[in-house]
mmCIF file of C-alpha atoms in Angstrom:
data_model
loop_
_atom_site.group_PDB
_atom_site.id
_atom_site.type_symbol
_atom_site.label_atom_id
_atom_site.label_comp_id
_atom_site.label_asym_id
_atom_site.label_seq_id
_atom_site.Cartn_x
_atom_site.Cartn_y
_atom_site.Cartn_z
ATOM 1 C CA UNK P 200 -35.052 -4.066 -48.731
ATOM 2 C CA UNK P 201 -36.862 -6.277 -51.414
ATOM 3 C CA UNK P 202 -36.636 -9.821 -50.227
ATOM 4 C CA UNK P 203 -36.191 -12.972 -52.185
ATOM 5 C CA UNK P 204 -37.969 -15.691 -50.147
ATOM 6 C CA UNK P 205 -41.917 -15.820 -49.390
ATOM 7 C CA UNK P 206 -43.513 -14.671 -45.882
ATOM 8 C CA UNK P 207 -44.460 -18.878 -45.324
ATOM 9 C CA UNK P 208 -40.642 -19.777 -45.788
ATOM 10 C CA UNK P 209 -39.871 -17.296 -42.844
ATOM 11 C CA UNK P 210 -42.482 -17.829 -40.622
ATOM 12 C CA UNK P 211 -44.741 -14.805 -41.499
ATOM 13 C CA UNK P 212 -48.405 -14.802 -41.445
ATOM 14 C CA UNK P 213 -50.701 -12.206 -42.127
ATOM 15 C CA UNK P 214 -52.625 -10.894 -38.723
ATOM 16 C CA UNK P 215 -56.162 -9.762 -38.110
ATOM 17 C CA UNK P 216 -57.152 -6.871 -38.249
ATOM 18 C CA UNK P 217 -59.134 -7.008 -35.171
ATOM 19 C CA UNK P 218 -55.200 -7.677 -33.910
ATOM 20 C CA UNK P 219 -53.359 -5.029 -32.382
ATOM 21 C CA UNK P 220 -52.646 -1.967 -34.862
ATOM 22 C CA UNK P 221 -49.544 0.780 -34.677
ATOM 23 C CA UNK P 222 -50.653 3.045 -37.931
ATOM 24 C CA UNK P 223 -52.769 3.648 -40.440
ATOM 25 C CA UNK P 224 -52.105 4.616 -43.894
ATOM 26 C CA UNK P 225 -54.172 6.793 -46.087
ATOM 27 C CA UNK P 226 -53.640 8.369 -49.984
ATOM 28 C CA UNK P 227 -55.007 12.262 -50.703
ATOM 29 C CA UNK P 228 -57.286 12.260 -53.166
ATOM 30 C CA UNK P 229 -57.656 14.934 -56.004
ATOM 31 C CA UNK P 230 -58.040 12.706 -59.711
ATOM 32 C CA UNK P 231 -61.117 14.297 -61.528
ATOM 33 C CA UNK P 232 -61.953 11.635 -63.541
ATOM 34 C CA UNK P 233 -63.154 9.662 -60.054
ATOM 35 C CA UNK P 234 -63.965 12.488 -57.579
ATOM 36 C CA UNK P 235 -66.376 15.371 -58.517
ATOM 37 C CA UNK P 236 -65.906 18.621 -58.145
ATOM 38 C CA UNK P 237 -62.396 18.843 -58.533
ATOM 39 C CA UNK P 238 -62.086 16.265 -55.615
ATOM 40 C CA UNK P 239 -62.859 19.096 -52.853
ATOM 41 C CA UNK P 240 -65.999 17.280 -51.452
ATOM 42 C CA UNK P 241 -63.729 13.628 -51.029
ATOM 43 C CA UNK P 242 -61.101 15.610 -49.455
ATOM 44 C CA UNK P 243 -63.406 16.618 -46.762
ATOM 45 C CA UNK P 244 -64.648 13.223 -46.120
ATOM 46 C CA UNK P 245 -60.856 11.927 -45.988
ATOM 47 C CA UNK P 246 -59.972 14.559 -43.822
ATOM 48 C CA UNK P 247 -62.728 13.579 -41.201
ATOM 49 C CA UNK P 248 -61.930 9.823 -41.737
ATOM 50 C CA UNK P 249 -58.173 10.584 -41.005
ATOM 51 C CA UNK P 250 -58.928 12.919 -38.208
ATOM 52 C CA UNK P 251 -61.131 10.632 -36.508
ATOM 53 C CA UNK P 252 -58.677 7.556 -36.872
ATOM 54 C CA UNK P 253 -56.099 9.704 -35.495
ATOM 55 C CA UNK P 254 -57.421 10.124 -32.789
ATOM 56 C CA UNK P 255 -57.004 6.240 -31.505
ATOM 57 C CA UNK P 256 -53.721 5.829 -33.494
ATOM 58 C CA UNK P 257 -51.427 7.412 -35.394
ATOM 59 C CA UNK P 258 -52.035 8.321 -39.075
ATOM 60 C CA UNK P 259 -49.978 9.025 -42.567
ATOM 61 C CA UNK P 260 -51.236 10.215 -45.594
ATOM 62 C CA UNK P 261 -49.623 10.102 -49.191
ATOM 63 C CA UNK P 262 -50.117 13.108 -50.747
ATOM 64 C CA UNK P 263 -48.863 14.517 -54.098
ATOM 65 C CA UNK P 264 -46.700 17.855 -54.079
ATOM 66 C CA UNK P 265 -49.604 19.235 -55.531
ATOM 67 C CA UNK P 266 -51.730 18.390 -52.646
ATOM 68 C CA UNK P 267 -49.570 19.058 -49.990
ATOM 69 C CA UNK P 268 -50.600 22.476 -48.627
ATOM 70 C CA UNK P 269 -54.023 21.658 -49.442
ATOM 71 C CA UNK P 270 -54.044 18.223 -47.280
ATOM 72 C CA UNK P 271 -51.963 20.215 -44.602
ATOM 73 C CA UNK P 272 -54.584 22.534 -43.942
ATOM 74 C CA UNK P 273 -57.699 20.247 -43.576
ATOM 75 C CA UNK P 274 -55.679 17.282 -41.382
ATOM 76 C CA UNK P 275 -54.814 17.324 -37.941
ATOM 77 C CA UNK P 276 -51.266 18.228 -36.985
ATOM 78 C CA UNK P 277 -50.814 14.937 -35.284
ATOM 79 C CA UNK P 278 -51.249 13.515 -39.172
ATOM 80 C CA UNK P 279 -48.340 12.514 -40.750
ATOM 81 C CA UNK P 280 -47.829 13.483 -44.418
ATOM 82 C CA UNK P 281 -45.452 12.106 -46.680
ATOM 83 C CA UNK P 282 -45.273 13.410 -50.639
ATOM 84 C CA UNK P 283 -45.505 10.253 -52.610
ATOM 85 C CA UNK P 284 -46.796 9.888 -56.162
ATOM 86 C CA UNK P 285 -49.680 7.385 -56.920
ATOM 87 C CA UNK P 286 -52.445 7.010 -59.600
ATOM 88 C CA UNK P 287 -55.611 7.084 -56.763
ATOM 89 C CA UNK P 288 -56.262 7.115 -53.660
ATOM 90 C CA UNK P 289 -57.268 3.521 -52.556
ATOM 91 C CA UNK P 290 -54.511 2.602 -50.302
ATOM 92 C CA UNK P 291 -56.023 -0.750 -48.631
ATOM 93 C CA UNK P 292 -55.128 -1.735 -52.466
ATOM 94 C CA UNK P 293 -52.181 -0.269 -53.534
ATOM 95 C CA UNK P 294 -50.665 0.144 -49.968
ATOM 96 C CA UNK P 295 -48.846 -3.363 -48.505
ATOM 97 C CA UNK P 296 -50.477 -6.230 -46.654
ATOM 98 C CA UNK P 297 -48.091 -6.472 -43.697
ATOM 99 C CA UNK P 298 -47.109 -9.812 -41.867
ATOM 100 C CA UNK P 299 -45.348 -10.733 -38.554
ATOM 101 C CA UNK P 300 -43.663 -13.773 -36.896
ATOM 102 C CA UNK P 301 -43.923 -14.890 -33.612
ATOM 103 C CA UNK P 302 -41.434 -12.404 -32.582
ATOM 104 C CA UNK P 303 -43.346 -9.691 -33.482
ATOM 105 C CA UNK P 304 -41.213 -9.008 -36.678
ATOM 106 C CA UNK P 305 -42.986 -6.885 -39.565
ATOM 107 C CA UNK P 306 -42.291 -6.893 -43.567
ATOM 108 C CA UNK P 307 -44.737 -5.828 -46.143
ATOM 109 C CA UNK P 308 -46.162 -7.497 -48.989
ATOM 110 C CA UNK P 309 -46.372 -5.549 -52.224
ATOM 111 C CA UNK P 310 -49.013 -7.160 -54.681
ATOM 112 C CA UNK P 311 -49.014 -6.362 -58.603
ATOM 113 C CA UNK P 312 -51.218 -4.109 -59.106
ATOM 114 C CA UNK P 313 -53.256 -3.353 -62.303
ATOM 115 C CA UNK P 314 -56.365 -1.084 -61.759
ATOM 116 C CA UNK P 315 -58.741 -3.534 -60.386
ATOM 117 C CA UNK P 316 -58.210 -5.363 -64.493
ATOM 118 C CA UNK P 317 -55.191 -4.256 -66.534
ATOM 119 C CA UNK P 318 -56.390 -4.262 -70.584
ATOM 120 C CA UNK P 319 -59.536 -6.527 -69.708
ATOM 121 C CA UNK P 320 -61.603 -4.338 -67.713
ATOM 122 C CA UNK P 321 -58.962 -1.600 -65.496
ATOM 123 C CA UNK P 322 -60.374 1.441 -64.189
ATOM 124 C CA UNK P 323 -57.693 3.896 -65.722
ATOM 125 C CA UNK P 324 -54.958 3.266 -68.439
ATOM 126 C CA UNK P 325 -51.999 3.899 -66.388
ATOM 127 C CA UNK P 326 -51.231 2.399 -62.526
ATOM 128 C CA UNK P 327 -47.347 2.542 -62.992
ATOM 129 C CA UNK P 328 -47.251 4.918 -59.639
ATOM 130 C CA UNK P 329 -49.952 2.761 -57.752
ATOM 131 C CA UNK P 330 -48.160 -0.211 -58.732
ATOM 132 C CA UNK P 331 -44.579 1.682 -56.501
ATOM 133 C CA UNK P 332 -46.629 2.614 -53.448
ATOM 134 C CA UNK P 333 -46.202 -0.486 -51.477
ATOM 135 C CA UNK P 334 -42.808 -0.279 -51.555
ATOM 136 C CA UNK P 335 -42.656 3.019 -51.474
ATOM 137 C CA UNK P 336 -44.889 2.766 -48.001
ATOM 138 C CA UNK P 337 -42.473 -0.305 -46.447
ATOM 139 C CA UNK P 338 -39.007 2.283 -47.131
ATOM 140 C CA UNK P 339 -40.896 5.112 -44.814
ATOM 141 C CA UNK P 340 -41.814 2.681 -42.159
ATOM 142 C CA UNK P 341 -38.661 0.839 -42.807
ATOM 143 C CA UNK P 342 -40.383 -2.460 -43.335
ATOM 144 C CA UNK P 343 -38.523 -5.058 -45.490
ATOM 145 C CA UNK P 344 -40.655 -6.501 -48.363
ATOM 146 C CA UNK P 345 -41.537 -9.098 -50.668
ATOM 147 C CA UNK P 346 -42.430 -8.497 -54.177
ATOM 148 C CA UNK P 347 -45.709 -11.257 -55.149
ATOM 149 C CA UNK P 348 -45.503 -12.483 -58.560
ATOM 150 C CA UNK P 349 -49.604 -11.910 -58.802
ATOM 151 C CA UNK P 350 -52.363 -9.502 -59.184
ATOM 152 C CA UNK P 351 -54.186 -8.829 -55.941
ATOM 153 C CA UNK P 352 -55.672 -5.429 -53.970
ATOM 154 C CA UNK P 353 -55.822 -5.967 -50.143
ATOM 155 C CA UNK P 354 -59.723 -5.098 -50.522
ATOM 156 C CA UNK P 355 -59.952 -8.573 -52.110
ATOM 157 C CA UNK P 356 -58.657 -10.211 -48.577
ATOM 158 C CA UNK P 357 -60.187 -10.798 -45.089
ATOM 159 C CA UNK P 358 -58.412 -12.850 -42.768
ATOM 160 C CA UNK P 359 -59.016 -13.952 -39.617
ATOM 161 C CA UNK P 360 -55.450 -14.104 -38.177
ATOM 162 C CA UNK P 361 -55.732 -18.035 -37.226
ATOM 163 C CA UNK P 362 -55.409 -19.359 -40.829
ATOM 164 C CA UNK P 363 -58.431 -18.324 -42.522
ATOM 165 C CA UNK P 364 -58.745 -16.504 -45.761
ATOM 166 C CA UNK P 365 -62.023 -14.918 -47.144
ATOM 167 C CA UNK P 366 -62.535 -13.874 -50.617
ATOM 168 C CA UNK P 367 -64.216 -13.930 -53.920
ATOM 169 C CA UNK P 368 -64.294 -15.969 -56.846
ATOM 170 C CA UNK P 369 -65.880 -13.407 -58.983
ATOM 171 C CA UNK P 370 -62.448 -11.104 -58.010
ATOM 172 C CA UNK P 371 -59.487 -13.266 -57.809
ATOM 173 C CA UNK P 372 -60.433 -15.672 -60.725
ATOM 174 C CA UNK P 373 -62.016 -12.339 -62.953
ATOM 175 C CA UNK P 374 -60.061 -12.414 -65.974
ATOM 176 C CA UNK P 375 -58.557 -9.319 -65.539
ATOM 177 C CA UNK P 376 -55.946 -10.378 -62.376
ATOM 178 C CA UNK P 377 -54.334 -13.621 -63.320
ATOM 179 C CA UNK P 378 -55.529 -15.387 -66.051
ATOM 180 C CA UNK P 379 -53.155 -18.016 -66.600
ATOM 181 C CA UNK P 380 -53.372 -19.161 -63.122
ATOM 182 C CA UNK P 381 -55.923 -22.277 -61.836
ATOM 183 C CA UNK P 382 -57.624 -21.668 -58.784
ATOM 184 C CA UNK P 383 -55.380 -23.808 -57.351
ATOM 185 C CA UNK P 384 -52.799 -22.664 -57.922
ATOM 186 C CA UNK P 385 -53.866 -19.305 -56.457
ATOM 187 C CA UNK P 386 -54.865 -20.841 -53.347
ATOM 188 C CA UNK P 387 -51.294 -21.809 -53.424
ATOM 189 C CA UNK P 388 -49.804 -18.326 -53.491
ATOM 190 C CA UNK P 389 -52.052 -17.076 -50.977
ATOM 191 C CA UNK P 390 -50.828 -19.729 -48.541
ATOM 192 C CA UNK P 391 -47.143 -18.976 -49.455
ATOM 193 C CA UNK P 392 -47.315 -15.229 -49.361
ATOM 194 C CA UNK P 393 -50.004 -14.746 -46.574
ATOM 195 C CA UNK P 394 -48.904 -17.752 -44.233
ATOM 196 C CA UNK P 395 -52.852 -18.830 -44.645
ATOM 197 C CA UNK P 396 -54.017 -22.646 -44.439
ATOM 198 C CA UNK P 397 -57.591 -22.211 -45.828
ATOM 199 C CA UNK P 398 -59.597 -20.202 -48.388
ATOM 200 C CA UNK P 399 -62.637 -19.559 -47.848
ATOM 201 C CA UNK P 400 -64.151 -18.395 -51.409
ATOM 202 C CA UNK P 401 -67.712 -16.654 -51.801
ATOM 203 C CA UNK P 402 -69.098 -16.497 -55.495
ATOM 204 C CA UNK P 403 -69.483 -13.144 -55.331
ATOM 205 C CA UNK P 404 -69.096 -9.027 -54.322
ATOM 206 C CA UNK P 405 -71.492 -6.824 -53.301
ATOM 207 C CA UNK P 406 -74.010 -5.786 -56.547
ATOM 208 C CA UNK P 407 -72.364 -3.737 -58.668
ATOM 209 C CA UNK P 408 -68.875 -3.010 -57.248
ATOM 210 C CA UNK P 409 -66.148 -2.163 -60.115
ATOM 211 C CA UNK P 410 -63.736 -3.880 -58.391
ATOM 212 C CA UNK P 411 -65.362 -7.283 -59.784
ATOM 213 C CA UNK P 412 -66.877 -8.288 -56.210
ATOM 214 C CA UNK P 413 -64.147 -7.161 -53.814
ATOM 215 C CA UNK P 414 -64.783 -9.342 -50.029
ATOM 216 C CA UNK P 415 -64.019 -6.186 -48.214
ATOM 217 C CA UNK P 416 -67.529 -4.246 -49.342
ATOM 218 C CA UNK P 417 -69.607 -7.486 -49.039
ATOM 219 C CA UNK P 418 -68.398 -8.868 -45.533
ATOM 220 C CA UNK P 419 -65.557 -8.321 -42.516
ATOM 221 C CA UNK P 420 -64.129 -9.903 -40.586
ATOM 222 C CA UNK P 421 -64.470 -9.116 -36.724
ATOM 223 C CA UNK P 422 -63.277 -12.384 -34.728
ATOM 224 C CA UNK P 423 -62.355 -16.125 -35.140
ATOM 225 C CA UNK P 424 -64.986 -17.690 -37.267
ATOM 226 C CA UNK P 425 -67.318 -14.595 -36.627
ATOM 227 C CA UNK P 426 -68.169 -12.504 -39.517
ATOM 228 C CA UNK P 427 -70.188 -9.534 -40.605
ATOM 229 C CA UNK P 428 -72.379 -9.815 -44.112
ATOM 230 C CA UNK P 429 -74.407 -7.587 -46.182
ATOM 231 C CA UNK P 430 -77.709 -8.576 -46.663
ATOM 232 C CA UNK P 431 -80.964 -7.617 -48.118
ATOM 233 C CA UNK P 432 -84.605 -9.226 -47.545
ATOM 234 C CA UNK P 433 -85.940 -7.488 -50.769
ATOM 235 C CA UNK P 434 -86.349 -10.091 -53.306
ATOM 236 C CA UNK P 435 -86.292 -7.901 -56.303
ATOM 237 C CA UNK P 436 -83.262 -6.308 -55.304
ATOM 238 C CA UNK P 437 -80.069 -8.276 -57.261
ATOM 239 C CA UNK P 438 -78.280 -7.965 -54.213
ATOM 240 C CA UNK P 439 -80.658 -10.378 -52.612
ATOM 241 C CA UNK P 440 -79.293 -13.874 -54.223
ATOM 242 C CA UNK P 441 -75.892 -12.463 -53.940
ATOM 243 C CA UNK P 442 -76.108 -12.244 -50.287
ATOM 244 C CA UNK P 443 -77.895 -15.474 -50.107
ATOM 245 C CA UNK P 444 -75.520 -17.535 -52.125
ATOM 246 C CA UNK P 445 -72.787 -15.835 -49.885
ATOM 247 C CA UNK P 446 -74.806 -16.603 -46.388
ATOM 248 C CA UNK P 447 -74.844 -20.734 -48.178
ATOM 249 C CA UNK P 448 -70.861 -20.752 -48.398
ATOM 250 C CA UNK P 449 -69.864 -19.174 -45.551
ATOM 251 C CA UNK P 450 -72.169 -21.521 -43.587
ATOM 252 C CA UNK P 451 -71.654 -24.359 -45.508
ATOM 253 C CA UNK P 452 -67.687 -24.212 -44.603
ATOM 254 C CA UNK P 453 -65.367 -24.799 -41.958
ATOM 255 C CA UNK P 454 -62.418 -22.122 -41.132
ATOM 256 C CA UNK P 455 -58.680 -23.454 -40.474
ATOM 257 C CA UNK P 456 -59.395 -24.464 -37.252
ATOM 258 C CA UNK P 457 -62.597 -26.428 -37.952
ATOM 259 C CA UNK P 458 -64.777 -23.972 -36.722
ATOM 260 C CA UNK P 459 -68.482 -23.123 -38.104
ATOM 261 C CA UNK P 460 -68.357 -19.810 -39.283
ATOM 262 C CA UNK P 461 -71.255 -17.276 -37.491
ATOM 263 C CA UNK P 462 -72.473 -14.655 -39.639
ATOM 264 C CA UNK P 463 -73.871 -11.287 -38.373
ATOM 265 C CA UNK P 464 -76.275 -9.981 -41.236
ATOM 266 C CA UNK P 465 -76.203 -6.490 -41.836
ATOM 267 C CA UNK P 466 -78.570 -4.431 -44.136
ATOM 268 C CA UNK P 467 -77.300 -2.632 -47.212
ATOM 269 C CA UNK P 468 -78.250 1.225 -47.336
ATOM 270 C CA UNK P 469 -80.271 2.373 -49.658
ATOM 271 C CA UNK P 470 -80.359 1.247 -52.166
ATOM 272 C CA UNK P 471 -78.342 4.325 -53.427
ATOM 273 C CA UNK P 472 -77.951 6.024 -56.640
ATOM 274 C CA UNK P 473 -75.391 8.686 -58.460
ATOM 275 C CA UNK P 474 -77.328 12.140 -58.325
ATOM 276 C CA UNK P 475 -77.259 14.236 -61.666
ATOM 277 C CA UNK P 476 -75.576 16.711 -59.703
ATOM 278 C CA UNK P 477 -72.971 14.233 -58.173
ATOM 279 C CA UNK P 478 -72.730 12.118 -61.677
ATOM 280 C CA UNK P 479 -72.311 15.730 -63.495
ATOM 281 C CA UNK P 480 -69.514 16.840 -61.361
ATOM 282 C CA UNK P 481 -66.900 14.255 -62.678
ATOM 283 C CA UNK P 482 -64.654 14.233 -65.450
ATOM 284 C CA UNK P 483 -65.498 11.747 -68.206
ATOM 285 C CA UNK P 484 -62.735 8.834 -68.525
ATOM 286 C CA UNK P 485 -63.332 5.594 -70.834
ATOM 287 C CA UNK P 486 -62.861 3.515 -67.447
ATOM 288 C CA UNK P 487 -65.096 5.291 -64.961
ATOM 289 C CA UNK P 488 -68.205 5.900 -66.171
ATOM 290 C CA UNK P 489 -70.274 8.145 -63.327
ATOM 291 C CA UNK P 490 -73.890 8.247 -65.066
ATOM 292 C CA UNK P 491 -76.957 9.916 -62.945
ATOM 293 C CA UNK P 492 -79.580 6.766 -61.858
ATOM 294 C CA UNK P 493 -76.333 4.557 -61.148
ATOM 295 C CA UNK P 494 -76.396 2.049 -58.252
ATOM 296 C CA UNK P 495 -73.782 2.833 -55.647
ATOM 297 C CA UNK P 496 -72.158 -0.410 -54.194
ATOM 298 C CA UNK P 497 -72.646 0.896 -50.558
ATOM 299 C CA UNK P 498 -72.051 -1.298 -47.821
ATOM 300 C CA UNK P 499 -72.340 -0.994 -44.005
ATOM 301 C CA UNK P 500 -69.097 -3.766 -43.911
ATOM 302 C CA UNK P 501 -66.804 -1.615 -45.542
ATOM 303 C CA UNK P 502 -65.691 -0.458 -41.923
ATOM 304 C CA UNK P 503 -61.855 -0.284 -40.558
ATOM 305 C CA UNK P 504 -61.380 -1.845 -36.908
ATOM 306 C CA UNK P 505 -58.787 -0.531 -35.278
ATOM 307 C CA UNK P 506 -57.533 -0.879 -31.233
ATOM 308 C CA UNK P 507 -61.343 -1.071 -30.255
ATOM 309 C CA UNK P 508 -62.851 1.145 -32.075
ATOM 310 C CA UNK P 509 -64.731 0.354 -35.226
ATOM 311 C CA UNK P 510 -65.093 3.294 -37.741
ATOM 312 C CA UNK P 511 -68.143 3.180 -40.119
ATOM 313 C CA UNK P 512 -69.240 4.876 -42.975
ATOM 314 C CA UNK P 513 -72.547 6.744 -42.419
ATOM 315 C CA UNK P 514 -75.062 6.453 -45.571
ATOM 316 C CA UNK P 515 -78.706 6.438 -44.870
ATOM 317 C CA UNK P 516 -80.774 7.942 -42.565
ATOM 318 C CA UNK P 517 -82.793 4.878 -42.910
ATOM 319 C CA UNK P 518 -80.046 2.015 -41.595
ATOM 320 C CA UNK P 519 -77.842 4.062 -40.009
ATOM 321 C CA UNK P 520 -78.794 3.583 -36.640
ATOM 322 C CA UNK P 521 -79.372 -0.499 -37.489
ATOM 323 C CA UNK P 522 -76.364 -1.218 -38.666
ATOM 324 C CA UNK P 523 -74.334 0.539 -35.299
ATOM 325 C CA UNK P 524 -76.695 -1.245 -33.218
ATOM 326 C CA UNK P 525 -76.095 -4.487 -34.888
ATOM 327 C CA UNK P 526 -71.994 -4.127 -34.712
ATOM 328 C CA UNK P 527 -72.377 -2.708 -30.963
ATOM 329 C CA UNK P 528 -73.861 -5.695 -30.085
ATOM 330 C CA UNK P 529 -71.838 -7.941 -32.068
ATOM 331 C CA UNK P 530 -68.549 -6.473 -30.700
ATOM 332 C CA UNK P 531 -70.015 -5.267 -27.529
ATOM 333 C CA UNK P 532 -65.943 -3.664 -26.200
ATOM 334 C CA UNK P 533 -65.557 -1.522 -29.393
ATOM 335 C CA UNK P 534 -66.762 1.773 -29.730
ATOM 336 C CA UNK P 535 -68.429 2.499 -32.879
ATOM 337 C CA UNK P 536 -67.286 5.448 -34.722
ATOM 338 C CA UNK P 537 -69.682 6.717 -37.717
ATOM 339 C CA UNK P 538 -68.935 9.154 -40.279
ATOM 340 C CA UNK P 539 -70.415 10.423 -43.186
ATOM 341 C CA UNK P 540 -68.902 8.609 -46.202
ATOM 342 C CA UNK P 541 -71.256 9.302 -49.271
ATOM 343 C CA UNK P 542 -68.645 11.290 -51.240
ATOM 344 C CA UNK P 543 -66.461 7.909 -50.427
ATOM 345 C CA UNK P 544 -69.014 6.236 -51.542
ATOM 346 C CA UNK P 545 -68.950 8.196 -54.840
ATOM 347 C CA UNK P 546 -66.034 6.974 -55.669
ATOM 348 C CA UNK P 547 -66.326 3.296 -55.751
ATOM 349 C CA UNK P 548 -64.978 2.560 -51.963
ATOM 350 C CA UNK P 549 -65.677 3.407 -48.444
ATOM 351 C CA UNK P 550 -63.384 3.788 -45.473
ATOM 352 C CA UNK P 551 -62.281 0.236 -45.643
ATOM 353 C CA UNK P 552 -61.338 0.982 -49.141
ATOM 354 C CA UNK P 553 -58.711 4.145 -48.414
ATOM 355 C CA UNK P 554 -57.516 2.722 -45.813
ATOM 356 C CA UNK P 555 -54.413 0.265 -45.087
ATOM 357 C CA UNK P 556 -53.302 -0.618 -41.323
ATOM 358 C CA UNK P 557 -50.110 -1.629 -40.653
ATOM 359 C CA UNK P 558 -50.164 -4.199 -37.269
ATOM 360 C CA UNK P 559 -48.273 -3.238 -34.092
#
């Protein structure tokens, strides 16, 4: 059922994701124009993502009619599926935030949702079945849910679950989401609709990320005033002021509770780059442009934490082994789970990215 009031007005706050967790959620992918080769090489990837998640909690995946033998086949039995109809598969931002009360009550949030831009500078021309799967999500659980008057993806969002909101300026003020609204006045909504006392904002995303600098693929989240951040120590590399300028805020600022905020750095991989083979294998659209020599927007903090376990894309020999040796020590009860992500990757996201968890 579509509520009327806001999640602060009842008492609902959005939770941690380091915070108990009941499901996951998951969306099939198979669009052509963002996945090469006819999407069969993401499909794998998703398959071992949902597979692997499944086997700490339990899993559903939104899959088209078209999809659904295909999807049934490579998932585990114990893998819900439920035929829904979306635009892509990037269900941290087209799936719901959910909140709870003190009680332990649930409802969903379903954000407007525009292709990471709308006109200005959206990835595809039409999100009118991304824009339903939120709700469409909350009526299988049977979640009630309230409808925000704003643009915002749940990639753009961190939280610590004590008050504290992380995100971007160069996302949530980009033209594209909502221009008519002050800063302000956003920080408003995100206290009404997420329960949250304090925004923490960082200038900007990871180097190159189409989402216009979502917080999810630059830093995470992992425990009160604790936090994970991409970093670089290669001075010609553009990510290396980015992470800097982000290392200044986040140290520079306080959480809700008064807190100083610790940061974990983590190296980027690679730097990483579209293949002609990989670039070659895409359809051509006017918003997704997949041209060989392109820098991937990879990030080691595009992880999903869920009931101990923290499961992490896999994408360079190099700083694969650094970056779980850096999280195992930094959450020292969680197992670390890695998995091969690059055709993820490809894409624009990692497992962070197609990936929505819905709290216990």
């Amino acid at each position: 059922m579509k509520l009327t009031s806001t999640p602060k007005k009842d008492g609902f706050s959005f939770p941690a994701e380091f915070e108990p967790v009941r499901q996951v959620w998951l969306a099939w992918p198979e669009r052509r124009d963002n996945w090469r080769a006819g999407a069969k090489p993401a499909q794998q990837a998703f398959a071992q993502v949902a597979n692997a998640i499944a086997e700490v909690v339990c899993v559903s995946v939104a899959v088209s009619s078209r999809q659904y033998e295909q999807a049934r086949t490579m998932l585990h039995s114990s893998v819900k599926l439920i035929e829904m109809e979306y635009n892509d598969s990037w269900m941290r931002d087209i799936g719901p935030t959910v909140v709870v009360n003190r009680c332990g009550e649930r409802r969903g949030i379903s954000w407007r949702f525009n292709a990471w831009g709308g006109e200005f500078n959206g990835l595809y021309d039409d999100w009118s079945a991304d824009d339903l799967v939120a709700q469409a999500v909350c009526d299988v659980i049977g979640l009630d849910y309230y409808q925000a008057p704003f643009v915002l993806e749940g990639g753009a969002i961190h939280t610590d679950g004590e008050g504290t909101l992380y995100t971007t300026e160069e996302c949530l003020l980009s033209k594209g989401r909502n221009p008519d609204l002050l800063k302000s006045e956003i920080e408003n909504f995100l206290g009404e609709y997420l329960g949250i006392s304090k925004v923490v904002w960082l200038p900007k995303g990871l180097f190159n990320d189409e989402t216009d600098g979502h917080v999810d693929n630059l830093i995470h989240v992992i425990g009160p005033a604790k936090v994970v951040l991409s970093w670089t120590d290669d001075p010609f590399d553009p990510q290396f002021r980015i992470s800097r300028e982000a290392y200044a805020a986040l140290k520079s600022q306080r959480d809700a509770k008064g807190r100083s905020i610790e940061v974990i750095k983590v190296p980027i991989p690679g730097p990483l780059y579209f293949t002609e083979e990989e670039a070659s294998g895409i359809d051509m659209s006017a918003g997704m442009n997949r041209l060989a020599g392109e820098r991937l927007s990879a990030s080691y903090a595009n992880f999903l934490m869920v009931n101990g376990h923290v499961f992490l894309p896999l994408l360079d020999e190099q700083f694969d082994d650094i970056a779980i040796d850096i999280l195992s020590k930094a959450l020292p009860d969680y197992e670390i789970v890695g998995i091969p992500t690059r055709e993820i990757l490809l894409g624009g996201g990692n497992i962070h990215c197609i990936t929505q968890q819905i709290p216990a």
